Short mmCIF file of C-alpha atoms in Angstrom, two decimals:
data_model
loop_
_atom_site.label_atom_id
_atom_site.label_comp_id
_atom_site.label_asym_id
_atom_site.label_seq_id
_atom_site.Cartn_x
_atom_site.Cartn_y
_atom_site.Cartn_z
CA MET A 1 77.24 168.44 184.47
CA LYS A 2 77.59 167.97 188.14
CA ARG A 3 79.09 170.88 190.03
CA THR A 4 81.22 171.80 192.97
CA ALA A 5 79.52 174.32 195.28
CA THR A 6 81.32 176.34 197.85
CA LEU A 7 79.43 177.59 200.90
CA LEU A 8 80.30 180.44 203.30
CA GLY A 9 78.15 180.92 206.45
CA ALA A 10 77.11 177.24 206.92
CA THR A 11 76.60 177.72 210.66
CA GLY A 12 73.90 180.36 210.22
CA LEU A 13 70.15 180.04 209.80
CA ILE A 14 70.10 180.24 206.04
CA GLY A 15 73.52 178.63 205.51
CA GLY A 16 72.57 175.58 207.55
CA HIS A 17 69.59 175.00 205.33
CA ILE A 18 71.64 175.50 202.21
CA LEU A 19 74.09 172.87 203.43
CA GLU A 20 71.36 170.40 204.01
CA LEU A 21 69.86 170.95 200.59
CA LEU A 22 73.14 170.65 198.77
CA GLN A 23 74.04 167.46 200.60
CA ASN A 24 70.85 165.79 199.35
CA ASP A 25 70.89 167.18 195.81
CA SER A 26 72.62 165.06 193.14
CA TYR A 27 73.12 168.22 191.03
CA PHE A 28 75.99 169.07 193.25
CA GLU A 29 78.84 166.56 193.19
CA GLU A 30 80.92 168.19 195.91
CA VAL A 31 80.17 170.71 198.66
CA ARG A 32 83.04 172.66 200.11
CA VAL A 33 82.26 174.38 203.37
CA ILE A 34 84.72 177.11 204.43
CA VAL A 35 84.74 177.94 208.08
CA ARG A 36 87.04 179.50 210.66
CA ARG A 37 86.43 176.85 213.26
CA PRO A 38 86.26 173.04 212.84
CA LEU A 39 82.80 171.73 211.95
CA GLU A 40 81.81 168.09 212.20
CA ILE A 41 79.89 167.01 209.09
CA ALA A 42 79.62 163.30 208.29
CA HIS A 43 78.71 163.33 204.67
CA PRO A 44 80.75 161.81 201.82
CA LYS A 45 80.47 164.69 199.43
CA VAL A 46 81.05 167.51 201.94
CA LYS A 47 84.54 168.81 202.48
CA VAL A 48 85.15 171.14 205.40
CA VAL A 49 87.99 173.61 204.95
CA VAL A 50 89.12 175.52 208.04
CA ILE A 51 90.93 178.78 207.30
CA ASP A 52 91.93 182.14 208.74
CA PHE A 53 89.83 184.50 206.49
CA ALA A 54 92.41 187.23 206.97
CA ASP A 55 95.08 185.02 205.37
CA GLU A 56 94.89 185.70 201.65
CA PHE A 57 96.87 182.59 200.68
CA GLN A 58 94.61 180.31 202.66
CA PHE A 59 91.46 181.96 201.47
CA LYS A 60 92.52 181.84 197.85
CA ALA A 61 93.52 178.17 198.02
CA ALA A 62 90.13 177.36 199.61
CA MET A 63 88.28 178.80 196.67
CA GLU A 64 90.07 176.68 193.98
CA GLY A 65 87.74 174.44 192.04
CA SER A 66 84.50 176.32 192.87
CA ASP A 67 81.91 176.19 190.07
CA LEU A 68 79.59 178.30 192.14
CA VAL A 69 79.63 180.10 195.52
CA PHE A 70 76.85 180.45 198.05
CA CYS A 71 77.54 183.23 200.52
CA ALA A 72 75.26 183.42 203.60
CA ILE A 73 77.83 184.86 205.93
CA GLY A 74 77.03 187.68 208.35
CA THR A 75 77.51 188.86 211.86
CA THR A 76 75.60 191.04 214.42
CA GLN A 77 76.51 194.07 216.49
CA LYS A 78 76.22 191.87 219.54
CA LYS A 79 78.80 189.39 218.21
CA VAL A 80 81.34 192.05 217.37
CA LYS A 81 80.52 194.13 220.47
CA GLY A 82 79.75 197.23 218.43
CA ASP A 83 83.08 197.19 216.58
CA LYS A 84 82.08 198.51 213.10
CA LYS A 85 85.53 197.76 211.73
CA LEU A 86 85.26 194.07 212.69
CA TYR A 87 81.65 193.96 211.45
CA ARG A 88 82.82 195.23 208.10
CA SER A 89 85.66 192.75 207.89
CA ILE A 90 83.06 189.99 208.09
CA ASP A 91 80.16 191.26 206.17
CA PHE A 92 82.12 193.05 203.42
CA ASP A 93 85.64 191.74 203.20
CA ILE A 94 84.80 188.00 203.33
CA PRO A 95 82.15 188.00 200.53
CA ILE A 96 84.21 190.26 198.31
CA ASN A 97 87.49 188.34 198.89
CA ALA A 98 85.59 185.09 198.22
CA ALA A 99 84.33 186.55 194.94
CA LYS A 100 87.80 187.87 193.96
CA HIS A 101 89.55 184.57 194.68
CA SER A 102 86.94 182.32 193.09
CA ILE A 103 87.06 184.43 189.85
CA LYS A 104 90.75 183.79 189.61
CA TYR A 105 89.97 180.05 189.31
CA GLY A 106 87.30 180.55 186.67
CA CYS A 107 84.16 180.51 188.89
CA LYS A 108 81.20 182.14 187.05
CA GLN A 109 78.36 182.09 189.50
CA PHE A 110 77.85 183.78 192.86
CA LEU A 111 74.71 183.79 195.11
CA ILE A 112 74.55 185.93 198.25
CA VAL A 113 72.14 186.79 201.05
CA SER A 114 71.84 190.53 201.35
CA SER A 115 68.94 192.50 202.99
CA LEU A 116 65.69 194.24 202.14
CA GLY A 117 66.58 197.96 201.70
CA ALA A 118 70.28 197.38 200.92
CA ASP A 119 71.52 200.71 199.51
CA SER A 120 75.03 202.19 199.62
CA SER A 121 73.42 205.66 199.74
CA LYS A 122 71.70 204.99 203.05
CA ARG A 123 73.01 206.68 206.23
CA GLY A 124 72.37 203.64 208.49
CA PHE A 125 75.42 201.41 208.81
CA TYR A 126 73.78 197.98 208.17
CA LEU A 127 71.83 198.76 204.96
CA LYS A 128 74.59 200.97 203.65
CA LEU A 129 77.12 198.14 204.12
CA LYS A 130 74.86 195.63 202.44
CA GLY A 131 74.46 198.09 199.51
CA GLU A 132 78.26 198.42 199.24
CA VAL A 133 78.68 194.62 199.15
CA GLU A 134 76.11 194.34 196.35
CA GLU A 135 77.83 197.10 194.29
CA ALA A 136 81.24 195.55 194.77
CA LEU A 137 79.99 192.22 193.54
CA ILE A 138 78.16 193.75 190.51
CA ALA A 139 81.43 195.40 189.61
CA LYS A 140 82.88 191.90 189.18
CA MET A 141 80.45 190.93 186.48
CA HIS A 142 82.18 190.21 183.16
CA PRO A 143 81.51 187.68 180.41
CA THR A 144 85.08 186.37 180.34
CA VAL A 145 87.03 187.53 183.33
CA GLY A 146 84.40 187.72 186.03
CA PHE A 147 81.01 186.33 187.08
CA HIS A 148 78.37 185.88 184.42
CA SER A 149 75.64 185.11 186.96
CA LEU A 150 75.04 187.05 190.27
CA SER A 151 72.00 186.27 192.39
CA ILE A 152 71.25 188.63 195.30
CA PHE A 153 68.66 187.70 197.77
CA ARG A 154 67.04 190.48 199.85
CA PRO A 155 64.88 188.94 202.67
CA SER A 156 63.10 191.00 205.23
CA LEU A 157 62.56 189.52 208.72
CA LEU A 158 63.83 185.91 208.76
CA LEU A 159 61.75 183.18 210.39
CA GLY A 160 63.22 179.99 211.81
CA ASP A 161 65.15 178.55 214.68
CA ARG A 162 68.62 180.00 215.22
CA LYS A 163 71.38 178.41 217.16
CA GLU A 164 72.01 181.80 218.70
CA LYS A 165 68.99 183.19 220.52
CA ARG A 166 68.25 186.83 219.83
CA LEU A 167 65.36 188.30 221.98
CA ALA A 168 64.62 191.12 219.57
CA GLU A 169 64.36 188.81 216.67
CA ASP A 170 62.20 186.27 218.61
CA ILE A 171 59.75 189.12 219.32
CA GLY A 172 59.91 190.24 215.77
CA GLN A 173 59.27 186.64 214.55
CA PHE A 174 56.21 186.44 216.74
CA PHE A 175 54.62 189.64 215.50
CA GLY A 176 55.87 189.02 211.97
CA LYS A 177 53.93 185.67 211.82
CA VAL A 178 50.85 187.19 213.35
CA LEU A 179 50.80 190.38 211.18
CA LYS A 180 52.34 188.85 207.99
CA PHE A 181 49.15 189.26 205.96
CA LEU A 182 49.15 193.03 206.69
CA MET A 183 52.68 193.67 205.46
CA PRO A 184 53.44 194.89 201.96
CA GLY A 185 55.03 192.32 199.51
CA LYS A 186 58.78 192.97 199.93
CA SER A 187 58.49 193.47 203.66
CA LYS A 188 56.80 190.12 204.39
CA PRO A 189 58.85 187.87 206.74
CA ILE A 190 60.19 184.74 205.19
CA GLU A 191 61.44 181.41 206.53
CA GLY A 192 65.15 181.00 206.36
CA GLU A 193 64.54 177.59 204.86
CA ASN A 194 62.67 179.13 201.98
CA VAL A 195 65.50 181.58 201.26
CA ALA A 196 67.86 178.65 201.11
CA LYS A 197 65.56 176.74 198.78
CA ALA A 198 65.23 179.78 196.51
CA MET A 199 68.95 180.10 196.42
CA VAL A 200 69.47 176.52 195.36
CA ALA A 201 66.77 176.75 192.77
CA ALA A 202 68.37 179.96 191.38
CA ALA A 203 71.72 178.25 191.30
CA LYS A 204 70.32 175.62 188.95
CA LEU A 205 68.70 178.23 186.66
CA ASN A 206 72.16 179.94 186.40
CA LYS A 207 70.67 183.01 184.74
CA LYS A 208 73.14 185.31 183.07
CA GLY A 209 73.44 188.88 184.49
CA VAL A 210 72.33 190.22 187.88
CA GLU A 211 69.17 188.91 189.47
CA ILE A 212 67.72 190.47 192.61
CA TYR A 213 65.21 188.42 194.59
CA HIS A 214 62.73 189.83 197.12
CA TYR A 215 59.93 187.97 198.94
CA LYS A 216 57.75 187.42 195.88
CA GLU A 217 60.54 186.22 193.64
CA MET A 218 61.89 183.90 196.30
CA LYS A 219 58.50 182.30 196.93
CA GLU A 220 58.08 181.80 193.20
CA LEU A 221 61.38 179.96 193.03
CA VAL A 222 60.39 177.76 195.93
CA GLY A 223 57.11 177.02 194.18
#
């Protein structure tokens, strides 16, 4: 059965690769891309939906008809100018609201990009927040009135060309590539494209329960 996939975060490194993969995969009959600014995509099975994520009515309506949701949305301290409240509204509120609204329409599968080390008990803002997102999504697992399949992807350093240049990440990518063989399994850097490929592969497996993917598991999915 062909499915309708909804994508959040299509303009990012991983999201961009997910979009390209979904467009060219016959398993997905329709791809709904939810964004806050207009996005020009000339593909017959892609539908771009522009919404105000703070508007519950718009957000809920945008999630109708989703068979599965890919969430690759995320921001940076630079983009929000250090505003942690704004940061949380993007990295926490958007994924959790997407989950809540899609469940109301019967969606049973959710796939999300998290981070290596995500843990709600951590003191650091970023990893603590990612852990809180994971916990809130896991709480929405239910065989009849919630998700039956939740896939969480925890990459370490991401490799790939971003539209937005980040000096620290460029430096990290350089050393990550050079020293990759010295890094322990979960900490190895991974190409954003491979994370996207792993997510699409996991979507087709549609395993019941919560699956957490680190470097090794993502590379196995890619093959």
